[in-house]
Structures are given as structure tokens and as C-alpha cells.
PDB file of C-alpha atoms in Angstrom:
ATOM      1  CA  MET D   1       0.008   0.000   0.007  1.00  0.00           C
ATOM      2  CA  ASN D   2       1.513   3.331  -1.046  1.00  0.00           C
ATOM      3  CA  ILE D   3       1.153   6.654   0.797  1.00  0.00           C
ATOM      4  CA  TYR D   4      -1.811   7.766  -1.324  1.00  0.00           C
ATOM      5  CA  GLN D   5      -3.738   4.566  -0.589  1.00  0.00           C
ATOM      6  CA  ILE D   6      -2.983   5.104   3.122  1.00  0.00           C
ATOM      7  CA  LEU D   7      -4.211   8.695   2.996  1.00  0.00           C
ATOM      8  CA  ASN D   8      -7.444   7.520   1.347  1.00  0.00           C
ATOM      9  CA  GLU D   9      -7.917   5.040   4.183  1.00  0.00           C
ATOM     10  CA  MET D  10      -7.422   7.931   6.600  1.00  0.00           C
ATOM     11  CA  THR D  11      -9.925  10.254   4.973  1.00  0.00           C
ATOM     12  CA  LYS D  12     -12.381   7.355   4.777  1.00  0.00           C
ATOM     13  CA  TYR D  13     -11.971   6.723   8.490  1.00  0.00           C
ATOM     14  CA  ILE D  14     -12.428  10.446   9.217  1.00  0.00           C
ATOM     15  CA  ASP D  15     -15.667  10.574   7.203  1.00  0.00           C
ATOM     16  CA  GLU D  16     -17.029   7.532   8.997  1.00  0.00           C
ATOM     17  CA  HIS D  17     -16.383   9.171  12.415  1.00  0.00           C
ATOM     18  CA  LEU D  18     -17.249  12.835  11.882  1.00  0.00           C
ATOM     19  CA  GLU D  19     -20.032  12.516  14.456  1.00  0.00           C
ATOM     20  CA  GLU D  20     -17.626  11.133  17.049  1.00  0.00           C
ATOM     21  CA  LYS D  21     -14.360  12.188  18.644  1.00  0.00           C
ATOM     22  CA  ILE D  22     -11.678  11.262  16.148  1.00  0.00           C
ATOM     23  CA  GLU D  23      -8.718   9.616  17.789  1.00  0.00           C
ATOM     24  CA  TYR D  24      -5.469  10.757  16.167  1.00  0.00           C
ATOM     25  CA  SER D  25      -3.792   7.671  17.547  1.00  0.00           C
ATOM     26  CA  LYS D  26      -5.985   5.508  15.307  1.00  0.00           C
ATOM     27  CA  LEU D  27      -5.079   7.608  12.275  1.00  0.00           C
ATOM     28  CA  SER D  28      -1.375   7.261  13.055  1.00  0.00           C
ATOM     29  CA  LYS D  29      -1.835   3.487  13.243  1.00  0.00           C
ATOM     30  CA  ILE D  30      -3.338   3.512   9.728  1.00  0.00           C
ATOM     31  CA  MET D  31      -0.214   5.290   8.470  1.00  0.00           C
ATOM     32  CA  GLY D  32       2.111   3.229  10.638  1.00  0.00           C
ATOM     33  CA  VAL D  33       4.025   6.191  12.092  1.00  0.00           C
ATOM     34  CA  SER D  34       3.854   8.290  15.249  1.00  0.00           C
ATOM     35  CA  GLU D  35       0.996  10.765  15.686  1.00  0.00           C
ATOM     36  CA  TYR D  36       3.419  13.628  15.386  1.00  0.00           C
ATOM     37  CA  THR D  37       4.840  12.347  12.095  1.00  0.00           C
ATOM     38  CA  MET D  38       1.397  11.449  10.737  1.00  0.00           C
ATOM     39  CA  ARG D  39       0.137  15.001  11.218  1.00  0.00           C
ATOM     40  CA  ARG D  40       3.195  16.442   9.479  1.00  0.00           C
ATOM     41  CA  ILE D  41       2.818  14.152   6.471  1.00  0.00           C
ATOM     42  CA  PHE D  42      -0.918  14.841   6.204  1.00  0.00           C
ATOM     43  CA  SER D  43      -0.481  18.598   6.306  1.00  0.00           C
ATOM     44  CA  LEU D  44       2.315  18.556   3.758  1.00  0.00           C
ATOM     45  CA  LEU D  45       0.404  16.440   1.235  1.00  0.00           C
ATOM     46  CA  THR D  46      -2.994  18.146   1.667  1.00  0.00           C
ATOM     47  CA  ASN D  47      -1.802  21.735   2.293  1.00  0.00           C
ATOM     48  CA  GLN D  48      -3.906  21.959   5.465  1.00  0.00           C
ATOM     49  CA  SER D  49      -3.665  20.733   9.022  1.00  0.00           C
ATOM     50  CA  LEU D  50      -5.526  17.642  10.170  1.00  0.00           C
ATOM     51  CA  PRO D  51      -7.791  19.580  12.576  1.00  0.00           C
ATOM     52  CA  GLU D  52      -8.594  22.065   9.829  1.00  0.00           C
ATOM     53  CA  TYR D  53      -9.575  19.264   7.415  1.00  0.00           C
ATOM     54  CA  ILE D  54     -11.803  17.602  10.002  1.00  0.00           C
ATOM     55  CA  ARG D  55     -13.434  20.918  10.905  1.00  0.00           C
ATOM     56  CA  LYS D  56     -14.216  21.692   7.244  1.00  0.00           C
ATOM     57  CA  ARG D  57     -15.724  18.275   6.642  1.00  0.00           C
ATOM     58  CA  ARG D  58     -17.933  18.599   9.725  1.00  0.00           C
ATOM     59  CA  LEU D  59     -19.133  22.094   8.848  1.00  0.00           C
ATOM     60  CA  SER D  60     -19.811  21.010   5.258  1.00  0.00           C
ATOM     61  CA  ASN D  61     -21.992  18.145   6.498  1.00  0.00           C
ATOM     62  CA  ALA D  62     -23.631  20.379   9.151  1.00  0.00           C
ATOM     63  CA  GLY D  63     -24.777  22.745   6.408  1.00  0.00           C
ATOM     64  CA  TYR D  64     -26.363  19.860   4.512  1.00  0.00           C
ATOM     65  CA  ASP D  65     -28.082  18.625   7.688  1.00  0.00           C
ATOM     66  CA  LEU D  66     -29.528  22.069   8.458  1.00  0.00           C
ATOM     67  CA  TYR D  67     -30.689  22.403   4.869  1.00  0.00           C
ATOM     68  CA  GLN D  68     -32.385  19.000   4.716  1.00  0.00           C
ATOM     69  CA  SER D  69     -33.854  18.685   8.218  1.00  0.00           C
ATOM     70  CA  LYS D  70     -35.639  20.661  10.867  1.00  0.00           C
ATOM     71  CA  SER D  71     -33.120  19.785  13.560  1.00  0.00           C
ATOM     72  CA  LYS D  72     -32.317  22.394  16.200  1.00  0.00           C
ATOM     73  CA  ILE D  73     -28.981  24.206  15.840  1.00  0.00           C
ATOM     74  CA  ILE D  74     -27.812  22.932  19.210  1.00  0.00           C
ATOM     75  CA  ASP D  75     -28.496  19.342  18.141  1.00  0.00           C
ATOM     76  CA  ILE D  76     -26.434  19.776  14.981  1.00  0.00           C
ATOM     77  CA  ALA D  77     -23.678  21.451  17.028  1.00  0.00           C
ATOM     78  CA  ILE D  78     -23.451  18.523  19.467  1.00  0.00           C
ATOM     79  CA  LYS D  79     -23.656  16.049  16.600  1.00  0.00           C
ATOM     80  CA  TYR D  80     -20.501  17.484  15.091  1.00  0.00           C
ATOM     81  CA  GLN D  81     -18.555  17.710  18.324  1.00  0.00           C
ATOM     82  CA  TYR D  82     -19.110  21.390  19.268  1.00  0.00           C
ATOM     83  CA  ASP D  83     -19.524  22.174  22.947  1.00  0.00           C
ATOM     84  CA  ASN D  84     -22.215  24.788  22.470  1.00  0.00           C
ATOM     85  CA  ALA D  85     -24.349  26.541  19.846  1.00  0.00           C
ATOM     86  CA  THR D  86     -22.317  29.762  20.104  1.00  0.00           C
ATOM     87  CA  SER D  87     -18.997  28.215  19.072  1.00  0.00           C
ATOM     88  CA  PHE D  88     -20.752  26.210  16.379  1.00  0.00           C
ATOM     89  CA  SER D  89     -22.529  29.287  14.968  1.00  0.00           C
ATOM     90  CA  ARG D  90     -19.281  31.222  14.888  1.00  0.00           C
ATOM     91  CA  ALA D  91     -17.475  28.477  12.985  1.00  0.00           C
ATOM     92  CA  PHE D  92     -20.440  27.854  10.702  1.00  0.00           C
ATOM     93  CA  SER D  93     -20.736  31.529   9.785  1.00  0.00           C
ATOM     94  CA  LYS D  94     -17.018  31.765   9.059  1.00  0.00           C
ATOM     95  CA  PHE D  95     -17.149  28.691   6.806  1.00  0.00           C
ATOM     96  CA  HIS D  96     -20.449  29.177   4.979  1.00  0.00           C
ATOM     97  CA  GLY D  97     -20.784  32.932   5.106  1.00  0.00           C
ATOM     98  CA  ILE D  98     -24.188  32.870   6.794  1.00  0.00           C
ATOM     99  CA  LYS D  99     -25.512  32.034  10.263  1.00  0.00           C
ATOM    100  CA  PRO D 100     -27.022  28.589  10.906  1.00  0.00           C
ATOM    101  CA  SER D 101     -30.367  30.261  11.621  1.00  0.00           C
ATOM    102  CA  GLU D 102     -30.381  31.735   8.118  1.00  0.00           C
ATOM    103  CA  VAL D 103     -30.243  28.420   6.296  1.00  0.00           C
ATOM    104  CA  ASN D 104     -33.318  27.763   4.129  1.00  0.00           C
ATOM    105  CA  LYS D 105     -34.210  26.095   0.827  1.00  0.00           C
ATOM    106  CA  LYS D 106     -32.830  29.059  -1.155  1.00  0.00           C
ATOM    107  CA  THR D 107     -29.539  29.104   0.650  1.00  0.00           C
ATOM    108  CA  LYS D 108     -26.275  28.457  -1.169  1.00  0.00           C
ATOM    109  CA  LEU D 109     -23.917  26.577   1.117  1.00  0.00           C
ATOM    110  CA  LYS D 110     -20.247  25.772   0.802  1.00  0.00           C
ATOM    111  CA  ASN D 111     -19.326  22.171   0.106  1.00  0.00           C
ATOM    112  CA  PHE D 112     -15.989  20.740   1.201  1.00  0.00           C
ATOM    113  CA  PRO D 113     -15.738  17.178  -0.133  1.00  0.00           C
ATOM    114  CA  ARG D 114     -13.651  14.329   1.210  1.00  0.00           C
ATOM    115  CA  ILE D 115     -10.102  14.399  -0.150  1.00  0.00           C
ATOM    116  CA  LEU D 116      -9.363  11.461  -2.465  1.00  0.00           C
ATOM    117  CA  PHE D 117      -5.897  10.802  -3.816  1.00  0.00           C
ATOM    118  CA  ASN D 118      -4.931   9.142  -7.054  1.00  0.00           C
ATOM    119  CA  GLU D 119      -3.593   5.824  -5.864  1.00  0.00           C
ATOM    120  CA  LYS D 120      -1.930   5.067  -9.209  1.00  0.00           C
ATOM    121  CA  VAL D 121       0.603   7.871  -8.932  1.00  0.00           C
ATOM    122  CA  GLU D 122       4.069   6.347  -9.283  1.00  0.00           C
ATOM    123  CA  LEU D 123       6.468   7.228  -6.514  1.00  0.00           C
ATOM    124  CA  PRO D 124      10.102   7.938  -7.344  1.00  0.00           C
ATOM    125  CA  GLU D 125      12.905   5.496  -6.761  1.00  0.00           C
ATOM    126  CA  GLY D 126      14.538   5.135  -3.351  1.00  0.00           C
ATOM    127  CA  ILE D 127      16.952   7.756  -2.112  1.00  0.00           C
ATOM    128  CA  ASP D 128      20.215   7.317  -0.197  1.00  0.00           C
ATOM    129  CA  TYR D 129      20.632   8.833   3.259  1.00  0.00           C
ATOM    130  CA  LYS D 130      22.760   8.722   6.343  1.00  0.00           C
ATOM    131  CA  ILE D 131      22.085   9.292  10.049  1.00  0.00           C
ATOM    132  CA  LYS D 132      24.334  11.585  11.987  1.00  0.00           C
ATOM    133  CA  THR D 133      24.310  13.110  15.476  1.00  0.00           C
ATOM    134  CA  LEU D 134      25.349  16.774  15.330  1.00  0.00           C
ATOM    135  CA  ASP D 135      26.437  18.945  18.210  1.00  0.00           C
ATOM    136  CA  GLU D 136      24.578  22.176  19.101  1.00  0.00           C
ATOM    137  CA  MET D 137      24.811  24.617  16.178  1.00  0.00           C
ATOM    138  CA  THR D 138      24.614  28.433  16.340  1.00  0.00           C
ATOM    139  CA  PHE D 139      23.632  30.505  13.319  1.00  0.00           C
ATOM    140  CA  TYR D 140      22.790  34.088  12.454  1.00  0.00           C
ATOM    141  CA  GLY D 141      20.121  34.700   9.878  1.00  0.00           C
ATOM    142  CA  ILE D 142      17.196  36.579   8.409  1.00  0.00           C
ATOM    143  CA  GLY D 143      13.950  35.222   7.156  1.00  0.00           C
ATOM    144  CA  ILE D 144      10.461  35.708   5.821  1.00  0.00           C
ATOM    145  CA  LYS D 145       7.026  34.485   6.812  1.00  0.00           C
ATOM    146  CA  ALA D 146       5.664  31.620   4.681  1.00  0.00           C
ATOM    147  CA  ASN D 147       3.149  28.806   4.949  1.00  0.00           C
ATOM    148  CA  ASN D 148       2.760  25.408   3.284  1.00  0.00           C
ATOM    149  CA  GLN D 149       1.136  26.999   0.246  1.00  0.00           C
ATOM    150  CA  THR D 150       3.500  29.927  -0.309  1.00  0.00           C
ATOM    151  CA  ILE D 151       6.924  28.585   0.689  1.00  0.00           C
ATOM    152  CA  VAL D 152       7.529  26.825  -2.662  1.00  0.00           C
ATOM    153  CA  LYS D 153       7.618  30.195  -4.451  1.00  0.00           C
ATOM    154  CA  LEU D 154       8.733  32.530  -1.674  1.00  0.00           C
ATOM    155  CA  ALA D 155      11.762  30.556  -0.459  1.00  0.00           C
ATOM    156  CA  PRO D 156      13.669  30.428  -3.793  1.00  0.00           C
ATOM    157  CA  LYS D 157      12.896  34.084  -4.441  1.00  0.00           C
ATOM    158  CA  PHE D 158      14.088  35.154  -0.978  1.00  0.00           C
ATOM    159  CA  PHE D 159      17.224  33.004  -1.285  1.00  0.00           C
ATOM    160  CA  GLN D 160      18.197  34.602  -4.592  1.00  0.00           C
ATOM    161  CA  GLU D 161      17.493  38.110  -3.372  1.00  0.00           C
ATOM    162  CA  SER D 162      19.550  37.484  -0.201  1.00  0.00           C
ATOM    163  CA  ARG D 163      22.376  35.998  -2.218  1.00  0.00           C
ATOM    164  CA  LYS D 164      22.674  39.151  -4.363  1.00  0.00           C
ATOM    165  CA  LYS D 165      22.416  41.373  -1.308  1.00  0.00           C
ATOM    166  CA  TYR D 166      24.827  39.699   1.117  1.00  0.00           C
ATOM    167  CA  GLU D 167      27.197  37.484  -0.864  1.00  0.00           C
ATOM    168  CA  SER D 168      29.781  40.219  -1.601  1.00  0.00           C
ATOM    169  CA  THR D 169      29.912  41.199   2.089  1.00  0.00           C
ATOM    170  CA  TYR D 170      29.467  37.925   3.983  1.00  0.00           C
ATOM    171  CA  GLY D 171      30.238  35.262   1.414  1.00  0.00           C
ATOM    172  CA  ASP D 172      28.140  32.351   0.215  1.00  0.00           C
ATOM    173  CA  ILE D 173      24.931  31.540   2.132  1.00  0.00           C
ATOM    174  CA  GLU D 174      25.776  28.489   4.153  1.00  0.00           C
ATOM    175  CA  TYR D 175      22.435  27.173   5.421  1.00  0.00           C
ATOM    176  CA  ALA D 176      18.681  27.652   5.019  1.00  0.00           C
ATOM    177  CA  MET D 177      16.051  26.780   7.590  1.00  0.00           C
ATOM    178  CA  VAL D 178      12.291  26.053   7.539  1.00  0.00           C
ATOM    179  CA  THR D 179      10.476  26.792  10.801  1.00  0.00           C
ATOM    180  CA  TYR D 180       7.021  25.664  12.006  1.00  0.00           C
ATOM    181  CA  GLN D 181       4.149  27.205  13.943  1.00  0.00           C
ATOM    182  CA  LYS D 182       3.765  24.481  16.535  1.00  0.00           C
ATOM    183  CA  LEU D 183       5.485  21.360  17.724  1.00  0.00           C
ATOM    184  CA  ASP D 184       3.220  19.219  15.518  1.00  0.00           C
ATOM    185  CA  ARG D 185       4.894  20.759  12.397  1.00  0.00           C
ATOM    186  CA  GLU D 186       1.621  20.778  10.474  1.00  0.00           C
ATOM    187  CA  GLN D 187       2.125  24.297   9.123  1.00  0.00           C
ATOM    188  CA  CYS D 188       5.406  25.976   8.376  1.00  0.00           C
ATOM    189  CA  ASN D 189       5.630  29.663   9.236  1.00  0.00           C
ATOM    190  CA  GLY D 190       9.010  30.815   8.012  1.00  0.00           C
ATOM    191  CA  TYR D 191      12.078  30.437   5.827  1.00  0.00           C
ATOM    192  CA  TYR D 192      15.544  31.708   6.776  1.00  0.00           C
ATOM    193  CA  ILE D 193      18.995  31.975   5.266  1.00  0.00           C
ATOM    194  CA  LEU D 194      21.758  31.374   7.805  1.00  0.00           C
ATOM    195  CA  TYR D 195      25.413  32.129   8.332  1.00  0.00           C
ATOM    196  CA  GLN D 196      27.688  30.618  10.970  1.00  0.00           C
ATOM    197  CA  LYS D 197      29.494  33.935  11.494  1.00  0.00           C
ATOM    198  CA  LYS D 198      27.907  36.571  13.737  1.00  0.00           C
ATOM    199  CA  ILE D 199      26.344  39.338  11.665  1.00  0.00           C
ATOM    200  CA  LYS D 200      24.995  42.557  13.170  1.00  0.00           C
ATOM    201  CA  GLY D 201      21.215  42.826  12.785  1.00  0.00           C
ATOM    202  CA  PHE D 202      20.742  39.134  12.042  1.00  0.00           C
ATOM    203  CA  GLN D 203      18.748  36.922  14.412  1.00  0.00           C
ATOM    204  CA  LYS D 204      20.680  34.389  16.516  1.00  0.00           C
ATOM    205  CA  VAL D 205      19.437  30.830  15.971  1.00  0.00           C
ATOM    206  CA  VAL D 206      20.493  27.929  18.194  1.00  0.00           C
ATOM    207  CA  ILE D 207      19.792  24.361  17.057  1.00  0.00           C
ATOM    208  CA  PRO D 208      20.239  21.825  19.893  1.00  0.00           C
ATOM    209  CA  LYS D 209      22.354  18.708  19.666  1.00  0.00           C
ATOM    210  CA  GLY D 210      20.440  15.885  18.061  1.00  0.00           C
ATOM    211  CA  LYS D 211      20.116  13.160  15.491  1.00  0.00           C
ATOM    212  CA  TRP D 212      19.533  13.987  11.808  1.00  0.00           C
ATOM    213  CA  LEU D 213      18.614  12.155   8.626  1.00  0.00           C
ATOM    214  CA  ILE D 214      20.788  13.630   5.837  1.00  0.00           C
ATOM    215  CA  PHE D 215      19.954  13.396   2.144  1.00  0.00           C
ATOM    216  CA  ARG D 216      22.330  14.786  -0.494  1.00  0.00           C
ATOM    217  CA  ILE D 217      21.272  16.670  -3.555  1.00  0.00           C
ATOM    218  CA  SER D 218      23.946  17.157  -6.202  1.00  0.00           C
ATOM    219  CA  SER D 219      23.243  20.898  -6.711  1.00  0.00           C
ATOM    220  CA  TYR D 220      21.831  24.059  -5.112  1.00  0.00           C
ATOM    221  CA  ASN D 221      18.820  23.953  -7.431  1.00  0.00           C
ATOM    222  CA  GLU D 222      15.574  24.716  -5.587  1.00  0.00           C
ATOM    223  CA  LYS D 223      13.509  22.371  -7.741  1.00  0.00           C
ATOM    224  CA  GLU D 224      15.814  19.458  -6.950  1.00  0.00           C
ATOM    225  CA  ILE D 225      15.728  20.330  -3.230  1.00  0.00           C
ATOM    226  CA  GLN D 226      11.889  20.502  -3.253  1.00  0.00           C
ATOM    227  CA  LYS D 227      11.717  17.238  -5.157  1.00  0.00           C
ATOM    228  CA  VAL D 228      13.805  15.437  -2.530  1.00  0.00           C
ATOM    229  CA  SER D 229      11.808  17.062   0.285  1.00  0.00           C
ATOM    230  CA  GLN D 230       8.532  15.847  -1.286  1.00  0.00           C
ATOM    231  CA  GLN D 231      10.015  12.425  -1.860  1.00  0.00           C
ATOM    232  CA  PHE D 232      11.071  12.225   1.766  1.00  0.00           C
ATOM    233  CA  TYR D 233       7.573  12.921   3.075  1.00  0.00           C
ATOM    234  CA  CYS D 234       5.695  10.946   0.407  1.00  0.00           C
ATOM    235  CA  GLU D 235       7.848   7.882   0.201  1.00  0.00           C
ATOM    236  CA  PHE D 236      10.606   7.558   2.761  1.00  0.00           C
ATOM    237  CA  LEU D 237       9.041   8.660   6.048  1.00  0.00           C
ATOM    238  CA  PRO D 238       5.776   6.602   5.927  1.00  0.00           C
ATOM    239  CA  SER D 239       7.744   3.459   5.193  1.00  0.00           C
ATOM    240  CA  SER D 240      10.522   4.056   7.741  1.00  0.00           C
ATOM    241  CA  LYS D 241      10.668   3.652  11.488  1.00  0.00           C
ATOM    242  CA  TYR D 242      11.926   7.198  12.132  1.00  0.00           C
ATOM    243  CA  ASN D 243       9.949   9.807  14.008  1.00  0.00           C
ATOM    244  CA  LEU D 244      10.367  13.560  13.581  1.00  0.00           C
ATOM    245  CA  ARG D 245      11.747  15.940  16.169  1.00  0.00           C
ATOM    246  CA  SER D 246      10.367  19.432  16.659  1.00  0.00           C
ATOM    247  CA  ASP D 247      13.484  21.268  15.459  1.00  0.00           C
ATOM    248  CA  PRO D 248      13.513  23.060  12.086  1.00  0.00           C
ATOM    249  CA  GLU D 249      14.652  21.420   8.841  1.00  0.00           C
ATOM    250  CA  LEU D 250      17.960  22.594   7.476  1.00  0.00           C
ATOM    251  CA  GLU D 251      19.600  22.862   4.068  1.00  0.00           C
ATOM    252  CA  TYR D 252      23.417  22.935   4.067  1.00  0.00           C
ATOM    253  CA  TYR D 253      25.081  24.286   0.910  1.00  0.00           C
ATOM    254  CA  HIS D 254      28.700  23.269   0.351  1.00  0.00           C
ATOM    255  CA  ASP D 255      31.040  22.069  -2.397  1.00  0.00           C
ATOM    256  CA  GLY D 256      28.320  22.369  -5.089  1.00  0.00           C
ATOM    257  CA  VAL D 257      25.921  20.045  -3.238  1.00  0.00           C
ATOM    258  CA  THR D 258      23.024  20.489  -0.801  1.00  0.00           C
ATOM    259  CA  ASP D 259      22.501  18.363   2.287  1.00  0.00           C
ATOM    260  CA  PHE D 260      18.849  18.195   3.329  1.00  0.00           C
ATOM    261  CA  LEU D 261      18.782  17.684   7.121  1.00  0.00           C
ATOM    262  CA  VAL D 262      15.666  16.347   8.846  1.00  0.00           C
ATOM    263  CA  PRO D 263      15.582  16.175  12.674  1.00  0.00           C
ATOM    264  CA  ILE D 264      14.593  12.743  14.062  1.00  0.00           C
ATOM    265  CA  SER D 265      14.280  11.245  17.519  1.00  0.00           C
TER     266      SER D 265
END
């Protein structure tokens, strides 16, 4: 079973349990990885966090239920795991653009269907890697805000702009870093270029000692780096026994190659 078949099993399970508390531990068992890693893979491949996906599916179904039945708003709220009618109404209004009390036969509601993946997509061939424990590292860098949707375009642009701006003064950019909003790593929130030398005005970044998976890309090309990153999350991680750590991912540029560093426990 490939990763896309696994994700379809997960979205099927979610749809079958929208009216119940969904246990993330059961979803992680379907994928065969830790809950932390499962949530990271899901968010990367769907461009949304797992709680966000579940919320949208529930609100989509809640709109249909209110449209088709005469159920009370509080009953629909409880059915889809909301504690009270107020929190449900707030979420419903934000999602559908109208209040639950305004739903009638003329209402146009927003539909958010279950995600289904093409299970016939061929995954790339295996990639070589090594595991290495690195001591604490200190960097100095600058960065931009980015999320899962925007980082693919923003990161290469920022890297090239920074290269032109700082290379003549500080030399080649040595590292890049992707940071995340929370420990679950479901949504990235920033991209940084890093130097090991102290630079006035740059932010100090300390990466603790830890274990890393290291994949080598034979260039600095952003498309090749993104390809390996996608391959790691689509193919390697779901089939491996490694679990992610909460530290940022790093890219190390040296000798015409890029090392893609992923923190593991």
C-alpha cells in the first residue's frame, strides 16, 4: 500500500467518524508512524492541518443537515462535536458565510468534499541517506514568513534576493532553515537563510544537539531540493521507522551540493 492509498484510508476513516471524537492515535496506526509524524505528512500532502480538514468536513456536513432537516442548531452542534451553539454558529458563519439560523431552501452553502488521492501515482525510486548526530549549532540569519502553500515560491525568491544582497559582504549563504508554527509541524511559518558567522542585525538561531537524517542533492537547485523534500515525506518517512523531532529542517550548501537535514528522535 503506497502513501496515497494510506491517505485515502485515513480520509475514509475520518468521514465515518465525523459525528464522534476522532482519535489521532488511530489515524497514526493507519499510516504506521507516530501521531506527530502522521500529522506532518498529512499537512504537507494536503496543504492543510488535520484539525482544519476535519473541521471543514464537519461544517460542510452540518450545512447539509440544516438544509435537509428541521433539527435544532444545538443538536447539529453537538452532533459534530461542538460544545455549544455559540462556538458552532461562529465556525459555521465563518465557513459558509451565513448564520445557521439563516439556512433555508434558497440558501447556497459551501461544500468541502472528502479528499481522495490518485492511488496510481508512481512514486520515485529510493533515495540514499545517512544518520548523523550533530552537536549544538549556532547561526545568524534573516527570514520571511511563509506557509505550506507559499513557501515553494517565496523561499527560492528570498534565497536569490539574499544571495545578491549579502554574498559580496558575507560570502556564500551556508544554510537555510524552515520553521514551524507548533510542535506538531503541520504548518510551516518561516524560511531563513543562515550564516555561521555573527552578523549585526541578524537573528541568533540555536539548534540543539540531536540526530539527523541527511539526504544529499547534487546541486543548489531549488526544484531538486523541493523534489527530494517531497520524496522524503511521500515515500521515505511513511515506510521508515523514524519519528520527527520538533526542530527546524535545514539545508546545508557546500562544495556544489546541498545536504537536506531532517531532525529525528
